[in-house]
Amino acid sequence: MNTEAILNLLMKRIHSTIVATIGNDGHPQVRAIDIMLIESGKPIFLTARGKAFYDQLISQKFVALSGVKEGCSISLRGKVRKAEPNLLEKIFEQNPYMQTIYPPSARSALTVFELYEGQGEYFDLNSRPIYRQSFTIGGAEKNKLQYTVTSACSGCGLCLEICPQHCIEWNGKKARIQPEHCLHCGLCFERCPQQAVVRTNESE
């Protein structure tokens, strides 16, 4: 699935996400935020200037968000900034429920933000094996964290047996983990008698 399709899923199918920042006490703080639009590959949301969330966005310029619906989840973390104010009208046109929350007389309190650069991950728990896909927006570096099998593999087959998604295959020389189906549970890493499974940021 391409990034555009994933972002549209985030806006249309999931819509409501949990967004995390750091509170004034130094601890994580979360709240529910709706993704109102996708503009030029950037998720768009809004908040009122009177909220602590607004102050955190302005000072920290970074958020992490996650949304789940019907077995599909999308997570995204990255940089935020104020978006074009004229998007506010489009937000209310495409999200009519907002009109009952903020009538015209109160909309001047709102500021539109965009998540313009970041790393994300799409999960589909409905398929078997599960499907996962990393993606980026705004030119961010892709997160390459995954489990791989090194040349120390002896071919014992233990990892193939214990993998809950059966996403490890034998290529005739060593086992290979299919990253698009891996849960990152770490069982193969823990059980490998040759310590041939490694957690790495680069595929081998």
mmCIF file of N, CA and C in Angstrom, residues 21-113:
data_model
loop_
_atom_site.group_PDB
_atom_site.id
_atom_site.type_symbol
_atom_site.label_atom_id
_atom_site.label_comp_id
_atom_site.label_asym_id
_atom_site.label_seq_id
_atom_site.Cartn_x
_atom_site.Cartn_y
_atom_site.Cartn_z
ATOM 1 N N THR A 21 1.993 14.100 23.733
ATOM 2 C CA THR A 21 3.031 15.113 23.881
ATOM 3 C C THR A 21 3.595 14.961 25.294
ATOM 4 N N ILE A 22 4.454 15.877 25.706
ATOM 5 C CA ILE A 22 4.982 15.885 27.063
ATOM 6 C C ILE A 22 4.302 17.008 27.832
ATOM 7 N N GLY A 23 3.722 16.677 28.986
ATOM 8 C CA GLY A 23 3.046 17.670 29.806
ATOM 9 C C GLY A 23 4.021 18.561 30.555
ATOM 10 N N ASN A 24 3.494 19.576 31.225
ATOM 11 C CA ASN A 24 4.338 20.504 31.969
ATOM 12 C C ASN A 24 5.066 19.847 33.125
ATOM 13 N N ASP A 25 4.563 18.689 33.575
ATOM 14 C CA ASP A 25 5.222 17.964 34.667
ATOM 15 C C ASP A 25 6.313 17.036 34.167
ATOM 16 N N GLY A 26 6.556 17.030 32.838
ATOM 17 C CA GLY A 26 7.609 16.187 32.279
ATOM 18 C C GLY A 26 7.180 14.778 31.934
ATOM 19 N N HIS A 27 5.911 14.455 32.143
ATOM 20 C CA HIS A 27 5.392 13.124 31.862
ATOM 21 C C HIS A 27 4.567 13.137 30.570
ATOM 22 N N PRO A 28 4.438 11.958 29.911
ATOM 23 C CA PRO A 28 3.630 11.897 28.691
ATOM 24 C C PRO A 28 2.179 12.296 28.972
ATOM 25 N N GLN A 29 1.572 12.948 28.013
ATOM 26 C CA GLN A 29 0.170 13.333 28.103
ATOM 27 C C GLN A 29 -0.498 12.985 26.776
ATOM 28 N N VAL A 30 -1.697 12.390 26.858
ATOM 29 C CA VAL A 30 -2.405 11.985 25.644
ATOM 30 C C VAL A 30 -3.801 12.592 25.621
ATOM 31 N N ARG A 31 -4.333 12.731 24.405
ATOM 32 C CA ARG A 31 -5.700 13.182 24.204
ATOM 33 C C ARG A 31 -6.187 12.666 22.857
ATOM 34 N N ALA A 32 -7.509 12.668 22.684
ATOM 35 C CA ALA A 32 -8.096 12.221 21.421
ATOM 36 C C ALA A 32 -8.170 13.399 20.459
ATOM 37 N N ILE A 33 -7.627 13.202 19.256
ATOM 38 C CA ILE A 33 -7.602 14.245 18.232
ATOM 39 C C ILE A 33 -8.049 13.640 16.903
ATOM 40 N N ASP A 34 -8.960 14.306 16.226
ATOM 41 C CA ASP A 34 -9.430 13.833 14.920
ATOM 42 C C ASP A 34 -8.524 14.348 13.804
ATOM 43 N N ILE A 35 -8.232 13.464 12.854
ATOM 44 C CA ILE A 35 -7.498 13.863 11.656
ATOM 45 C C ILE A 35 -8.527 14.392 10.665
ATOM 46 N N MET A 36 -8.478 15.698 10.419
ATOM 47 C CA MET A 36 -9.529 16.364 9.657
ATOM 48 C C MET A 36 -9.334 16.288 8.147
ATOM 49 N N LEU A 37 -8.093 16.419 7.708
ATOM 50 C CA LEU A 37 -7.776 16.450 6.286
ATOM 51 C C LEU A 37 -6.426 15.790 6.065
ATOM 52 N N ILE A 38 -6.168 15.438 4.812
ATOM 53 C CA ILE A 38 -4.823 15.118 4.340
ATOM 54 C C ILE A 38 -4.537 16.106 3.214
ATOM 55 N N GLU A 39 -3.563 16.959 3.417
ATOM 56 C CA GLU A 39 -3.225 17.985 2.431
ATOM 57 C C GLU A 39 -1.768 17.838 2.007
ATOM 58 N N SER A 40 -1.558 17.562 0.718
ATOM 59 C CA SER A 40 -0.198 17.404 0.171
ATOM 60 C C SER A 40 0.608 16.400 0.989
ATOM 61 N N GLY A 41 -0.036 15.298 1.356
ATOM 62 C CA GLY A 41 0.649 14.229 2.085
ATOM 63 C C GLY A 41 0.865 14.511 3.547
ATOM 64 N N LYS A 42 0.142 15.495 4.119
ATOM 65 C CA LYS A 42 0.324 15.851 5.523
ATOM 66 C C LYS A 42 -1.002 15.740 6.273
ATOM 67 N N PRO A 43 -1.031 14.992 7.386
ATOM 68 C CA PRO A 43 -2.231 14.951 8.223
ATOM 69 C C PRO A 43 -2.488 16.324 8.851
ATOM 70 N N ILE A 44 -3.756 16.751 8.834
ATOM 71 C CA ILE A 44 -4.154 18.055 9.347
ATOM 72 C C ILE A 44 -5.108 17.861 10.530
ATOM 73 N N PHE A 45 -4.852 18.593 11.607
ATOM 74 C CA PHE A 45 -5.747 18.568 12.766
ATOM 75 C C PHE A 45 -5.802 19.977 13.346
ATOM 76 N N LEU A 46 -6.633 20.161 14.353
ATOM 77 C CA LEU A 46 -6.737 21.495 14.943
ATOM 78 C C LEU A 46 -6.921 21.407 16.446
ATOM 79 N N THR A 47 -6.711 22.537 17.105
ATOM 80 C CA THR A 47 -6.972 22.647 18.536
ATOM 81 C C THR A 47 -7.208 24.111 18.866
ATOM 82 N N ALA A 48 -7.735 24.345 20.040
ATOM 83 C CA ALA A 48 -7.985 25.715 20.477
ATOM 84 C C ALA A 48 -6.756 26.268 21.191
ATOM 85 N N ARG A 49 -6.531 27.568 21.027
ATOM 86 C CA ARG A 49 -5.343 28.210 21.596
ATOM 87 C C ARG A 49 -5.361 28.219 23.125
ATOM 88 N N GLY A 50 -6.525 28.037 23.727
ATOM 89 C CA GLY A 50 -6.599 28.049 25.181
ATOM 90 C C GLY A 50 -6.189 26.746 25.837
ATOM 91 N N LYS A 51 -5.945 25.740 25.048
ATOM 92 C CA LYS A 51 -5.631 24.416 25.607
ATOM 93 C C LYS A 51 -4.134 24.232 25.825
ATOM 94 N N ALA A 52 -3.799 23.375 26.806
ATOM 95 C CA ALA A 52 -2.390 23.040 27.053
ATOM 96 C C ALA A 52 -1.790 22.344 25.836
ATOM 97 N N PHE A 53 -2.615 21.601 25.112
ATOM 98 C CA PHE A 53 -2.139 20.922 23.906
ATOM 99 C C PHE A 53 -1.557 21.923 22.914
ATOM 100 N N TYR A 54 -2.229 23.053 22.739
ATOM 101 C CA TYR A 54 -1.724 24.094 21.835
ATOM 102 C C TYR A 54 -0.342 24.562 22.276
ATOM 103 N N ASP A 55 -0.179 24.853 23.559
ATOM 104 C CA ASP A 55 1.121 25.317 24.073
ATOM 105 C C ASP A 55 2.209 24.275 23.838
ATOM 106 N N GLN A 56 1.855 23.001 24.018
ATOM 107 C CA GLN A 56 2.832 21.929 23.823
ATOM 108 C C GLN A 56 3.231 21.791 22.358
ATOM 109 N N LEU A 57 2.274 21.936 21.461
ATOM 110 C CA LEU A 57 2.579 21.873 20.037
ATOM 111 C C LEU A 57 3.521 23.004 19.636
ATOM 112 N N ILE A 58 3.267 24.193 20.143
ATOM 113 C CA ILE A 58 4.089 25.343 19.804
ATOM 114 C C ILE A 58 5.503 25.202 20.354
ATOM 115 N N SER A 59 5.635 24.700 21.569
ATOM 116 C CA SER A 59 6.954 24.625 22.201
ATOM 117 C C SER A 59 7.730 23.367 21.819
ATOM 118 N N GLN A 60 7.027 22.227 21.703
ATOM 119 C CA GLN A 60 7.724 20.957 21.446
ATOM 120 C C GLN A 60 7.860 20.661 19.959
ATOM 121 N N LYS A 61 6.893 21.098 19.174
ATOM 122 C CA LYS A 61 6.932 20.929 17.719
ATOM 123 C C LYS A 61 7.053 19.463 17.296
ATOM 124 N N PHE A 62 6.495 18.561 18.106
ATOM 125 C CA PHE A 62 6.613 17.128 17.838
ATOM 126 C C PHE A 62 5.444 16.410 18.508
ATOM 127 N N VAL A 63 4.895 15.406 17.831
ATOM 128 C CA VAL A 63 3.828 14.589 18.412
ATOM 129 C C VAL A 63 4.018 13.128 18.001
ATOM 130 N N ALA A 64 3.346 12.254 18.726
ATOM 131 C CA ALA A 64 3.191 10.855 18.324
ATOM 132 C C ALA A 64 1.709 10.543 18.394
ATOM 133 N N LEU A 65 1.197 9.863 17.374
ATOM 134 C CA LEU A 65 -0.231 9.543 17.364
ATOM 135 C C LEU A 65 -0.455 8.111 16.923
ATOM 136 N N SER A 66 -1.582 7.548 17.378
ATOM 137 C CA SER A 66 -1.986 6.195 16.991
ATOM 138 C C SER A 66 -3.497 6.140 16.891
ATOM 139 N N GLY A 67 -3.963 5.391 15.899
ATOM 140 C CA GLY A 67 -5.385 5.156 15.745
ATOM 141 C C GLY A 67 -5.642 3.717 15.373
ATOM 142 N N VAL A 68 -6.722 3.136 15.891
ATOM 143 C CA VAL A 68 -7.073 1.735 15.627
ATOM 144 C C VAL A 68 -8.551 1.645 15.308
ATOM 145 N N LYS A 69 -8.882 0.882 14.287
ATOM 146 C CA LYS A 69 -10.285 0.620 13.982
ATOM 147 C C LYS A 69 -10.408 -0.664 13.181
ATOM 148 N N GLU A 70 -11.267 -1.546 13.669
ATOM 149 C CA GLU A 70 -11.595 -2.787 12.957
ATOM 150 C C GLU A 70 -10.348 -3.566 12.548
ATOM 151 N N GLY A 71 -9.402 -3.674 13.466
ATOM 152 C CA GLY A 71 -8.224 -4.497 13.225
ATOM 153 C C GLY A 71 -7.112 -3.834 12.456
ATOM 154 N N CYS A 72 -7.309 -2.596 12.032
ATOM 155 C CA CYS A 72 -6.254 -1.858 11.337
ATOM 156 C C CYS A 72 -5.752 -0.741 12.240
ATOM 157 N N SER A 73 -4.451 -0.581 12.323
ATOM 158 C CA SER A 73 -3.889 0.487 13.130
ATOM 159 C C SER A 73 -2.837 1.242 12.334
ATOM 160 N N ILE A 74 -2.752 2.538 12.607
ATOM 161 C CA ILE A 74 -1.743 3.393 11.995
ATOM 162 C C ILE A 74 -1.133 4.245 13.092
ATOM 163 N N SER A 75 0.170 4.242 13.168
ATOM 164 C CA SER A 75 0.904 5.083 14.113
ATOM 165 C C SER A 75 1.829 6.000 13.329
ATOM 166 N N LEU A 76 2.006 7.202 13.851
ATOM 167 C CA LEU A 76 2.840 8.194 13.174
ATOM 168 C C LEU A 76 3.448 9.108 14.213
ATOM 169 N N ARG A 77 4.726 9.382 14.082
ATOM 170 C CA ARG A 77 5.395 10.314 14.995
ATOM 171 C C ARG A 77 6.261 11.250 14.168
ATOM 172 N N GLY A 78 6.226 12.535 14.520
ATOM 173 C CA GLY A 78 7.033 13.455 13.735
ATOM 174 C C GLY A 78 6.813 14.911 14.091
ATOM 175 N N LYS A 79 7.276 15.779 13.215
ATOM 176 C CA LYS A 79 7.297 17.219 13.446
ATOM 177 C C LYS A 79 5.975 17.870 13.051
ATOM 178 N N VAL A 80 5.558 18.844 13.861
ATOM 179 C CA VAL A 80 4.324 19.575 13.584
ATOM 180 C C VAL A 80 4.593 21.073 13.532
ATOM 181 N N ARG A 81 3.726 21.769 12.826
ATOM 182 C CA ARG A 81 3.788 23.225 12.740
ATOM 183 C C ARG A 81 2.400 23.733 12.372
ATOM 184 N N LYS A 82 2.217 25.047 12.512
ATOM 185 C CA LYS A 82 0.944 25.641 12.110
ATOM 186 C C LYS A 82 0.759 25.464 10.599
ATOM 187 N N ALA A 83 -0.465 25.154 10.207
ATOM 188 C CA ALA A 83 -0.814 25.028 8.791
ATOM 189 C C ALA A 83 -1.475 26.319 8.320
ATOM 190 N N GLU A 84 -1.802 26.365 7.047
ATOM 191 C CA GLU A 84 -2.452 27.540 6.477
ATOM 192 C C GLU A 84 -3.812 27.767 7.142
ATOM 193 N N PRO A 85 -4.071 28.978 7.654
ATOM 194 C CA PRO A 85 -5.346 29.240 8.336
ATOM 195 C C PRO A 85 -6.569 29.013 7.447
ATOM 196 N N ASN A 86 -6.409 29.183 6.120
ATOM 197 C CA ASN A 86 -7.568 29.023 5.236
ATOM 198 C C ASN A 86 -8.062 27.576 5.154
ATOM 199 N N LEU A 87 -7.291 26.627 5.733
ATOM 200 C CA LEU A 87 -7.750 25.239 5.773
ATOM 201 C C LEU A 87 -8.898 25.052 6.756
ATOM 202 N N LEU A 88 -9.072 26.023 7.649
ATOM 203 C CA LEU A 88 -10.132 25.899 8.651
ATOM 204 C C LEU A 88 -11.502 25.772 7.999
ATOM 205 N N GLU A 89 -11.747 26.558 6.986
ATOM 206 C CA GLU A 89 -13.039 26.500 6.291
ATOM 207 C C GLU A 89 -13.250 25.133 5.646
ATOM 208 N N LYS A 90 -12.198 24.591 5.048
ATOM 209 C CA LYS A 90 -12.294 23.278 4.412
ATOM 210 C C LYS A 90 -12.546 22.191 5.452
ATOM 211 N N ILE A 91 -11.931 22.332 6.613
ATOM 212 C CA ILE A 91 -12.141 21.365 7.693
ATOM 213 C C ILE A 91 -13.613 21.299 8.078
ATOM 214 N N PHE A 92 -14.242 22.459 8.229
ATOM 215 C CA PHE A 92 -15.645 22.476 8.638
ATOM 216 C C PHE A 92 -16.573 22.004 7.517
ATOM 217 N N GLU A 93 -16.155 22.188 6.285
ATOM 218 C CA GLU A 93 -16.953 21.689 5.166
ATOM 219 C C GLU A 93 -16.934 20.167 5.111
ATOM 220 N N GLN A 94 -15.754 19.579 5.325
ATOM 221 C CA GLN A 94 -15.614 18.133 5.198
ATOM 222 C C GLN A 94 -15.911 17.388 6.496
ATOM 223 N N ASN A 95 -16.026 18.099 7.592
ATOM 224 C CA ASN A 95 -16.320 17.485 8.898
ATOM 225 C C ASN A 95 -17.465 18.251 9.546
ATOM 226 N N PRO A 96 -18.684 18.088 9.019
ATOM 227 C CA PRO A 96 -19.815 18.907 9.478
ATOM 228 C C PRO A 96 -20.132 18.769 10.960
ATOM 229 N N TYR A 97 -19.753 17.652 11.600
ATOM 230 C CA TYR A 97 -20.013 17.499 13.031
ATOM 231 C C TYR A 97 -19.301 18.572 13.853
ATOM 232 N N MET A 98 -18.229 19.152 13.301
ATOM 233 C CA MET A 98 -17.503 20.194 14.017
ATOM 234 C C MET A 98 -18.330 21.461 14.186
ATOM 235 N N GLN A 99 -19.314 21.644 13.321
ATOM 236 C CA GLN A 99 -20.125 22.857 13.372
ATOM 237 C C GLN A 99 -20.971 22.921 14.641
ATOM 238 N N THR A 100 -21.292 21.763 15.226
ATOM 239 C CA THR A 100 -22.053 21.747 16.477
ATOM 240 C C THR A 100 -21.149 21.963 17.688
ATOM 241 N N ILE A 101 -19.838 21.766 17.508
ATOM 242 C CA ILE A 101 -18.893 21.947 18.608
ATOM 243 C C ILE A 101 -18.375 23.382 18.648
ATOM 244 N N TYR A 102 -18.023 23.899 17.475
ATOM 245 C CA TYR A 102 -17.529 25.264 17.365
ATOM 246 C C TYR A 102 -18.400 26.041 16.373
ATOM 247 N N PRO A 103 -19.383 26.775 16.874
ATOM 248 C CA PRO A 103 -20.176 27.622 15.976
ATOM 249 C C PRO A 103 -19.303 28.732 15.399
ATOM 250 N N PRO A 104 -19.757 29.398 14.353
ATOM 251 C CA PRO A 104 -18.932 30.429 13.701
ATOM 252 C C PRO A 104 -18.340 31.465 14.649
ATOM 253 N N SER A 105 -19.084 31.828 15.674
ATOM 254 C CA SER A 105 -18.611 32.863 16.597
ATOM 255 C C SER A 105 -17.411 32.426 17.429
ATOM 256 N N ALA A 106 -17.159 31.093 17.510
ATOM 257 C CA ALA A 106 -16.080 30.577 18.356
ATOM 258 C C ALA A 106 -14.876 30.086 17.563
ATOM 259 N N ARG A 107 -14.962 30.099 16.247
ATOM 260 C CA ARG A 107 -13.907 29.478 15.442
ATOM 261 C C ARG A 107 -12.602 30.267 15.435
ATOM 262 N N SER A 108 -12.652 31.501 15.843
ATOM 263 C CA SER A 108 -11.423 32.295 15.893
ATOM 264 C C SER A 108 -10.455 31.768 16.947
ATOM 265 N N ALA A 109 -10.939 30.915 17.848
ATOM 266 C CA ALA A 109 -10.076 30.329 18.885
ATOM 267 C C ALA A 109 -9.254 29.160 18.361
ATOM 268 N N LEU A 110 -9.541 28.694 17.154
ATOM 269 C CA LEU A 110 -8.924 27.478 16.630
ATOM 270 C C LEU A 110 -7.675 27.775 15.802
ATOM 271 N N THR A 111 -6.713 26.872 15.895
ATOM 272 C CA THR A 111 -5.514 26.924 15.061
ATOM 273 C C THR A 111 -5.338 25.577 14.380
ATOM 274 N N VAL A 112 -5.014 25.607 13.111
ATOM 275 C CA VAL A 112 -4.820 24.387 12.322
ATOM 276 C C VAL A 112 -3.342 24.015 12.330
ATOM 277 N N PHE A 113 -3.058 22.735 12.530
ATOM 278 C CA PHE A 113 -1.687 22.228 12.545
ATOM 279 C C PHE A 113 -1.528 21.132 11.490
#
